[in-house]
mmCIF file of C-alpha atoms in Angstrom:
data_model
loop_
_atom_site.group_PDB
_atom_site.id
_atom_site.type_symbol
_atom_site.label_atom_id
_atom_site.label_comp_id
_atom_site.label_asym_id
_atom_site.label_seq_id
_atom_site.Cartn_x
_atom_site.Cartn_y
_atom_site.Cartn_z
ATOM 1 C CA MET M 39 -36.589 -24.570 -25.529
ATOM 2 C CA VAL M 40 -37.187 -20.843 -24.926
ATOM 3 C CA PHE M 41 -35.198 -19.200 -22.202
ATOM 4 C CA GLY M 42 -36.550 -16.292 -20.201
ATOM 5 C CA ARG M 43 -34.457 -13.278 -19.230
ATOM 6 C CA SER M 44 -33.480 -14.742 -15.871
ATOM 7 C CA ASP M 45 -32.496 -17.998 -17.559
ATOM 8 C CA ARG M 46 -30.223 -16.147 -20.000
ATOM 9 C CA ARG M 47 -28.514 -14.411 -17.092
ATOM 10 C CA ARG M 48 -27.801 -17.775 -15.529
ATOM 11 C CA GLN M 49 -26.280 -18.969 -18.799
ATOM 12 C CA GLU M 50 -23.837 -16.033 -19.000
ATOM 13 C CA PRO M 51 -20.394 -16.734 -17.556
ATOM 14 C CA GLU M 52 -19.510 -14.748 -14.455
ATOM 15 C CA GLN M 53 -17.016 -11.979 -15.003
ATOM 16 C CA ALA M 54 -13.683 -12.382 -13.279
ATOM 17 C CA PRO M 55 -13.075 -9.774 -10.577
ATOM 18 C CA VAL M 56 -10.786 -6.857 -11.339
ATOM 19 C CA ALA M 57 -7.471 -7.480 -9.561
ATOM 20 C CA LEU M 58 -5.282 -4.505 -8.625
ATOM 21 C CA LYS M 59 -1.783 -4.488 -7.166
ATOM 22 C CA ILE M 60 -1.005 -2.199 -4.234
ATOM 23 C CA LEU M 61 2.374 -1.772 -2.545
ATOM 24 C CA VAL M 62 2.751 -1.127 1.185
ATOM 25 C CA ALA M 63 6.012 0.687 1.855
ATOM 26 C CA GLY M 64 7.738 2.715 4.548
ATOM 27 C CA GLY M 65 10.620 2.608 6.965
ATOM 28 C CA PHE M 66 11.851 -0.240 9.114
ATOM 29 C CA GLY M 67 9.391 -1.223 11.858
ATOM 30 C CA VAL M 68 6.639 1.165 10.763
ATOM 31 C CA GLY M 69 3.922 -1.503 10.596
ATOM 32 C CA LYS M 70 3.857 -2.781 7.010
ATOM 33 C CA THR M 71 3.671 -6.463 7.951
ATOM 34 C CA THR M 72 1.061 -5.649 10.601
ATOM 35 C CA LEU M 73 -1.163 -3.786 8.115
ATOM 36 C CA VAL M 74 -1.030 -6.538 5.489
ATOM 37 C CA GLY M 75 -1.775 -9.173 8.112
ATOM 38 C CA ALA M 76 -4.646 -7.202 9.640
ATOM 39 C CA VAL M 77 -6.496 -6.578 6.397
ATOM 40 C CA SER M 78 -5.773 -9.731 4.371
ATOM 41 C CA GLU M 79 -8.642 -12.190 3.943
ATOM 42 C CA ILE M 80 -6.169 -15.010 3.362
ATOM 43 C CA LYS M 81 -3.307 -16.114 5.553
ATOM 44 C CA PRO M 82 -0.608 -13.633 4.529
ATOM 45 C CA LEU M 83 2.671 -14.805 3.082
ATOM 46 C CA ARG M 84 5.513 -13.435 5.171
ATOM 47 C CA THR M 85 9.262 -13.550 4.633
ATOM 48 C CA GLU M 86 10.450 -12.475 8.052
ATOM 49 C CA GLU M 87 13.776 -13.401 9.543
ATOM 50 C CA ALA M 88 15.149 -12.773 13.010
ATOM 51 C CA LEU M 89 17.386 -9.760 13.433
ATOM 52 C CA SER M 90 20.971 -10.858 13.940
ATOM 53 C CA ALA M 91 24.145 -9.423 15.380
ATOM 54 C CA ALA M 92 25.566 -9.286 11.849
ATOM 55 C CA GLY M 93 22.868 -6.826 10.847
ATOM 56 C CA GLU M 94 23.358 -4.445 13.775
ATOM 57 C CA PRO M 95 25.673 -2.058 11.875
ATOM 58 C CA VAL M 96 23.067 -1.509 9.124
ATOM 59 C CA ASP M 97 19.733 -2.051 10.906
ATOM 60 C CA ASP M 98 18.684 1.100 12.719
ATOM 61 C CA THR M 99 16.371 -0.045 15.504
ATOM 62 C CA ALA M 100 16.220 3.329 17.255
ATOM 63 C CA GLY M 101 12.628 3.820 18.342
ATOM 64 C CA VAL M 102 11.699 0.194 17.606
ATOM 65 C CA GLU M 103 14.041 -1.575 20.006
ATOM 66 C CA GLN M 104 11.398 -4.221 20.728
ATOM 67 C CA LYS M 105 11.380 -5.406 17.098
ATOM 68 C CA THR M 106 13.052 -8.809 16.685
ATOM 69 C CA THR M 107 12.319 -9.687 13.051
ATOM 70 C CA THR M 108 12.532 -8.026 9.649
ATOM 71 C CA THR M 109 10.971 -8.604 6.218
ATOM 72 C CA VAL M 110 13.654 -9.772 3.794
ATOM 73 C CA ALA M 111 11.620 -10.101 0.583
ATOM 74 C CA MET M 112 7.962 -9.137 0.846
ATOM 75 C CA ASP M 113 4.657 -9.642 2.596
ATOM 76 C CA PHE M 114 1.696 -10.724 0.475
ATOM 77 C CA GLY M 115 -2.015 -10.554 1.182
ATOM 78 C CA ARG M 116 -5.360 -10.184 -0.549
ATOM 79 C CA ILE M 117 -8.542 -8.295 0.220
ATOM 80 C CA THR M 118 -11.869 -8.011 -1.604
ATOM 81 C CA VAL M 119 -12.791 -4.348 -1.274
ATOM 82 C CA ARG M 120 -16.200 -4.812 -2.896
ATOM 83 C CA GLU M 121 -17.845 -7.231 -5.285
ATOM 84 C CA GLY M 122 -15.711 -7.496 -8.405
ATOM 85 C CA LEU M 123 -12.686 -5.655 -6.980
ATOM 86 C CA VAL M 124 -9.773 -7.494 -5.368
ATOM 87 C CA LEU M 125 -6.562 -5.912 -4.121
ATOM 88 C CA TYR M 126 -3.301 -7.838 -3.979
ATOM 89 C CA LEU M 127 -1.029 -6.344 -1.342
ATOM 90 C CA PHE M 128 2.749 -6.461 -1.500
ATOM 91 C CA GLY M 129 4.580 -5.243 1.584
ATOM 92 C CA THR M 130 8.083 -4.051 0.734
ATOM 93 C CA PRO M 131 11.150 -4.534 2.930
ATOM 94 C CA GLY M 132 12.018 -1.382 4.833
ATOM 95 C CA GLN M 133 15.786 -1.606 5.112
ATOM 96 C CA ASP M 134 18.183 -0.048 2.649
ATOM 97 C CA ARG M 135 19.937 -3.287 1.782
ATOM 98 C CA PHE M 136 16.701 -4.813 0.416
ATOM 99 C CA TRP M 137 15.647 -1.901 -1.788
ATOM 100 C CA PHE M 138 16.879 -3.662 -4.911
ATOM 101 C CA LEU M 139 13.654 -5.715 -4.639
ATOM 102 C CA TRP M 140 11.427 -2.656 -4.972
ATOM 103 C CA ASP M 141 11.697 -2.381 -8.758
ATOM 104 C CA GLU M 142 10.414 -5.940 -9.160
ATOM 105 C CA LEU M 143 7.584 -5.441 -6.689
ATOM 106 C CA ALA M 144 6.558 -2.106 -8.240
ATOM 107 C CA GLN M 145 5.952 -3.524 -11.720
ATOM 108 C CA GLY M 146 2.256 -3.299 -12.564
ATOM 109 C CA ALA M 147 1.295 -1.576 -9.313
ATOM 110 C CA LEU M 148 -1.758 0.687 -9.420
ATOM 111 C CA GLY M 149 -0.623 2.598 -6.367
ATOM 112 C CA ALA M 150 1.060 2.456 -2.991
ATOM 113 C CA VAL M 151 0.658 3.128 0.707
ATOM 114 C CA VAL M 152 3.551 4.873 2.443
ATOM 115 C CA LEU M 153 3.275 4.129 6.153
ATOM 116 C CA ALA M 154 4.720 6.803 8.413
ATOM 117 C CA ASP M 155 5.606 7.025 12.089
ATOM 118 C CA THR M 156 5.658 10.629 13.347
ATOM 119 C CA ARG M 157 8.449 9.730 15.793
ATOM 120 C CA ARG M 158 10.671 8.745 12.847
ATOM 121 C CA LEU M 159 9.131 10.603 9.939
ATOM 122 C CA GLU M 160 12.417 10.747 8.043
ATOM 123 C CA ASP M 161 12.313 6.955 7.646
ATOM 124 C CA CYS M 162 9.635 7.242 4.957
ATOM 125 C CA PHE M 163 11.454 9.893 2.878
ATOM 126 C CA ALA M 164 12.993 7.244 0.625
ATOM 127 C CA ALA M 165 9.621 5.611 -0.125
ATOM 128 C CA VAL M 166 8.029 8.975 -0.940
ATOM 129 C CA ASP M 167 10.929 9.825 -3.268
ATOM 130 C CA TYR M 168 10.729 6.409 -4.941
ATOM 131 C CA PHE M 169 7.056 6.674 -5.871
ATOM 132 C CA GLU M 170 7.296 10.323 -6.876
ATOM 133 C CA ARG M 171 10.181 9.614 -9.262
ATOM 134 C CA ARG M 172 8.313 6.730 -10.895
ATOM 135 C CA GLY M 173 4.955 8.479 -11.081
ATOM 136 C CA ILE M 174 3.214 5.824 -8.963
ATOM 137 C CA PRO M 175 0.206 7.312 -7.115
ATOM 138 C CA PHE M 176 0.470 6.902 -3.346
ATOM 139 C CA ALA M 177 -1.132 7.922 -0.095
ATOM 140 C CA VAL M 178 0.650 8.544 3.187
ATOM 141 C CA ALA M 179 -0.870 6.697 6.136
ATOM 142 C CA VAL M 180 0.283 7.874 9.556
ATOM 143 C CA ASN M 181 0.323 4.820 11.801
ATOM 144 C CA CYS M 182 -0.910 5.954 15.217
ATOM 145 C CA PHE M 183 1.501 4.312 17.636
ATOM 146 C CA GLU M 184 0.689 4.472 21.325
ATOM 147 C CA GLY M 185 2.545 7.375 22.912
ATOM 148 C CA ALA M 186 3.364 9.018 19.584
ATOM 149 C CA ARG M 187 2.447 12.672 19.218
ATOM 150 C CA SER M 188 -0.460 13.388 16.892
ATOM 151 C CA PHE M 189 -0.061 15.986 14.129
ATOM 152 C CA PRO M 190 -2.580 17.496 11.681
ATOM 153 C CA ALA M 191 -2.498 16.078 8.156
ATOM 154 C CA GLU M 192 -1.245 19.388 6.766
ATOM 155 C CA ALA M 193 1.714 19.372 9.164
ATOM 156 C CA VAL M 194 2.688 15.901 7.943
ATOM 157 C CA ARG M 195 2.225 17.034 4.337
ATOM 158 C CA ASP M 196 4.544 20.006 4.895
ATOM 159 C CA ALA M 197 7.164 17.902 6.676
ATOM 160 C CA LEU M 198 7.229 15.418 3.782
ATOM 161 C CA ASP M 199 6.972 18.172 1.134
ATOM 162 C CA LEU M 200 4.030 16.410 -0.523
ATOM 163 C CA ASP M 201 1.981 17.707 -3.425
ATOM 164 C CA GLU M 202 -1.472 18.867 -2.371
ATOM 165 C CA HIS M 203 -3.183 16.010 -4.228
ATOM 166 C CA VAL M 204 -1.446 13.266 -2.175
ATOM 167 C CA PRO M 205 -3.866 11.895 0.469
ATOM 168 C CA VAL M 206 -2.629 11.947 4.072
ATOM 169 C CA VAL M 207 -4.676 9.825 6.467
ATOM 170 C CA ALA M 208 -4.336 8.521 10.004
ATOM 171 C CA CYS M 209 -4.661 4.808 10.652
ATOM 172 C CA ASP M 210 -4.151 2.003 13.115
ATOM 173 C CA ALA M 211 -2.326 -0.705 11.160
ATOM 174 C CA ARG M 212 -3.589 -3.323 13.625
ATOM 175 C CA GLU M 213 -7.258 -2.652 12.828
ATOM 176 C CA ARG M 214 -8.785 -4.214 9.715
ATOM 177 C CA GLU M 215 -11.326 -1.465 9.007
ATOM 178 C CA SER M 216 -8.758 1.273 9.520
ATOM 179 C CA ALA M 217 -6.314 -0.417 7.145
ATOM 180 C CA LYS M 218 -9.108 -1.003 4.630
ATOM 181 C CA GLU M 219 -9.946 2.721 4.594
ATOM 182 C CA VAL M 220 -6.317 3.464 3.747
ATOM 183 C CA LEU M 221 -6.416 1.070 0.793
ATOM 184 C CA ILE M 222 -9.657 2.581 -0.467
ATOM 185 C CA ALA M 223 -8.052 6.041 -0.322
ATOM 186 C CA VAL M 224 -5.130 4.791 -2.421
ATOM 187 C CA VAL M 225 -7.354 3.162 -5.038
ATOM 188 C CA GLU M 226 -9.587 6.231 -5.343
ATOM 189 C CA HIS M 227 -6.545 8.505 -5.637
ATOM 190 C CA ALA M 228 -4.903 6.295 -8.278
ATOM 191 C CA LEU M 229 -8.085 6.032 -10.348
ATOM 192 C CA ARG M 230 -8.596 9.788 -10.119
ATOM 193 C CA ARG M 231 -5.036 10.414 -11.314
ATOM 194 C CA SER M 232 -5.538 7.967 -14.180
ATOM 195 C CA ALA M 233 -8.762 9.703 -15.252
ATOM 196 C CA GLU M 234 -7.052 13.106 -15.132
ATOM 197 C CA ALA M 235 -4.192 11.824 -17.272
ATOM 198 C CA ARG M 236 -6.593 10.456 -19.871
ATOM 199 C CA ALA M 237 -8.566 13.704 -19.927
ATOM 200 C CA SER M 238 -5.399 15.714 -20.573
ATOM 201 C CA GLU M 239 -4.319 13.618 -23.530
ATOM 202 C CA PRO M 240 -4.614 15.473 -26.849
ATOM 203 C CA VAL M 241 -7.526 14.452 -29.033
ATOM 204 C CA PRO M 242 -6.204 12.920 -32.286
ATOM 205 C CA ALA M 243 -7.035 14.887 -35.398
ATOM 206 C CA PRO M 244 -9.770 13.356 -37.569
#
């Protein structure tokens, strides 16, 4: 039997999609769980527990007094950005006492989102420092909370002392398309950094 070109294509096995790992980090109550839930195409895995009286001395709820739960391990979701490209999202816990989990979650990550709230911008300092020290590409996404003052991207960049190549974007963590644009910015930034690193590598002598 002779196969035509279209028949040969049907015989070829489909390529598995490229899967990339992205972290979603930031301070307590900044919207990490909300972003993962809004953008995930599967029911997100959540590890939330109710805030308790025992945690009051270490859980700073200033500015987020209405929050009643906290992530104690991670949030997990998945989104297909385009055909052949899938992102696995890992939302990190925001409180200091859970930061020991970050090293495990960061293994194999292509990049990260650092969510920021302009009313409590200092809450994302630790996440910015973490990714800078480990050389993990990241973008800062300013979550636009109702009633929060809006600032230009350059003002946020200066306040966080970010390098000029770090993307700073505004988003609404509740909106799927807005969250998706943030993830695309992270992937593009990470791939650009990877290409630059490869281009700067010395060419081996023949």
